[in-house]
CSV table of C-alpha atoms in Angstrom, one decimal:
chain,number,residue,atom,x,y,z
A,1286,GLY,CA,146.8,-13.0,26.3
A,1287,GLN,CA,149.4,-14.1,23.8
A,1288,ALA,CA,149.8,-17.6,25.1
A,1289,ALA,CA,148.1,-20.1,22.8
A,1290,GLU,CA,145.7,-21.4,25.6
A,1291,HIS,CA,144.3,-17.8,26.0
A,1292,THR,CA,143.7,-16.9,22.4
A,1293,PRO,CA,140.2,-17.0,20.8
A,1294,ARG,CA,141.1,-20.2,18.9
A,1295,ALA,CA,141.5,-22.0,22.2
A,1296,HIS,CA,138.0,-21.0,23.1
A,1297,GLY,CA,136.1,-22.2,20.0
A,1298,PHE,CA,136.9,-19.7,17.2
A,1299,ASP,CA,138.2,-21.1,14.0
A,1300,THR,CA,140.4,-18.1,13.1
A,1301,PHE,CA,141.6,-14.9,14.8
A,1302,LEU,CA,143.1,-11.6,13.7
A,1303,GLY,CA,143.8,-9.1,16.5
A,1304,LEU,CA,146.0,-7.9,19.3
A,1305,PRO,CA,146.9,-10.3,22.1
A,1306,TYR,CA,146.6,-7.5,24.7
A,1307,SER,CA,145.8,-3.9,25.2
A,1308,THR,CA,147.5,-1.2,23.0
A,1309,ASP,CA,149.0,0.4,26.1
A,1310,MET,CA,151.0,-2.8,26.9
A,1311,GLY,CA,153.5,-2.5,24.0
A,1312,ALA,CA,155.0,-0.1,21.5
A,1313,SER,CA,153.3,0.2,18.2
A,1314,ALA,CA,154.5,1.5,14.8
A,1315,TRP,CA,152.9,4.9,15.4
A,1316,GLN,CA,154.1,5.3,18.9
A,1317,ALA,CA,157.7,4.2,19.6
A,1318,ASP,CA,158.3,3.9,23.3
A,1319,SER,CA,161.5,2.5,24.7
A,1320,THR,CA,159.8,1.6,28.0
A,1321,PHE,CA,158.2,-1.4,26.4
A,1322,PRO,CA,160.6,-4.3,25.8
A,1323,LEU,CA,158.8,-5.7,22.7
A,1324,PRO,CA,156.7,-4.0,20.0
A,1325,LEU,CA,153.0,-4.8,20.0
A,1326,PRO,CA,152.2,-7.7,17.7
A,1327,LEU,CA,149.2,-8.3,15.4
A,1328,LEU,CA,148.3,-12.0,15.5
A,1329,HIS,CA,146.7,-14.1,12.8
A,1330,ASN,CA,145.7,-17.2,14.8
A,1331,GLU,CA,148.9,-17.8,16.8
A,1332,THR,CA,151.3,-16.4,14.3
A,1333,ILE,CA,152.7,-12.9,14.3
A,1334,ALA,CA,151.3,-11.1,11.2
A,1335,ALA,CA,153.0,-7.8,11.9
A,1336,GLN,CA,155.3,-6.5,14.7
A,1337,PRO,CA,155.0,-3.7,15.5
A,1338,VAL,CA,151.4,-3.4,14.5
A,1339,ASP,CA,150.4,-0.2,12.7
A,1340,ILE,CA,147.5,1.0,14.9
A,1341,SER,CA,146.5,3.6,12.3
A,1342,ALA,CA,145.8,0.8,9.7
A,1343,LEU,CA,144.3,-1.7,12.1
A,1344,THR,CA,140.7,-0.9,11.5
A,1345,ASP,CA,141.2,-1.1,7.7
A,1346,ASP,CA,143.1,-4.4,8.2
A,1347,MET,CA,140.3,-5.9,10.3
A,1348,VAL,CA,137.6,-4.8,7.7
A,1349,ALA,CA,139.6,-6.4,4.9
A,1350,PHE,CA,140.2,-9.6,6.9
A,1351,SER,CA,136.4,-9.7,7.7
A,1352,GLY,CA,135.5,-9.3,4.0
A,1353,ARG,CA,137.8,-12.2,3.1
A,1354,PHE,CA,136.3,-14.3,5.8
A,1355,LEU,CA,132.7,-13.5,4.7
A,1356,ARG,CA,133.5,-14.3,1.0
A,1357,ALA,CA,135.3,-17.6,1.9
A,1358,SER,CA,132.5,-18.6,4.3
A,1359,ALA,CA,129.8,-17.8,1.7
A,1360,ALA,CA,131.7,-19.9,-0.9
A,1361,ARG,CA,131.7,-22.9,1.4
A,1362,GLY,CA,128.0,-22.6,2.0
A,1363,VAL,CA,128.1,-23.4,5.7
A,1364,PRO,CA,126.8,-21.4,8.6
A,1365,TRP,CA,129.3,-19.0,10.0
A,1366,PHE,CA,129.8,-16.4,12.8
A,1367,LEU,CA,131.9,-13.3,12.6
A,1368,TYR,CA,132.7,-11.2,15.7
A,1369,VAL,CA,134.6,-8.0,15.0
A,1370,ALA,CA,135.7,-5.8,18.0
A,1371,PHE,CA,137.6,-2.8,16.8
A,1372,HIS,CA,140.5,-2.1,19.1
A,1373,GLN,CA,141.2,1.5,18.2
A,1374,PRO,CA,138.4,3.5,16.5
A,1375,HIS,CA,140.6,6.6,16.2
A,1376,VAL,CA,144.2,7.8,16.2
A,1377,PRO,CA,146.0,9.5,17.8
A,1378,ASN,CA,145.1,8.9,21.4
A,1379,ALA,CA,145.2,12.0,23.6
A,1380,PRO,CA,146.6,11.5,27.1
């Protein structure tokens, strides 16, 4: 969920990039839909990084974010954990 108490950071993760809910719960940049009151956001921690999120670029965005995280973690020289769950492995979705 999008409420701060439900985000990954509220459950022990130091940083987060992702969608607060399923892609079928909001309009995205590649699928405008007037039935959804708000466009689907991409969150970085609890801040909106993009709204609407471009689903077709989300996998690339997550890979780039992961690379930056790995390089920063390696530079600090401390143990780290990276969990990447790709939301949308392909576009477009067929009904």
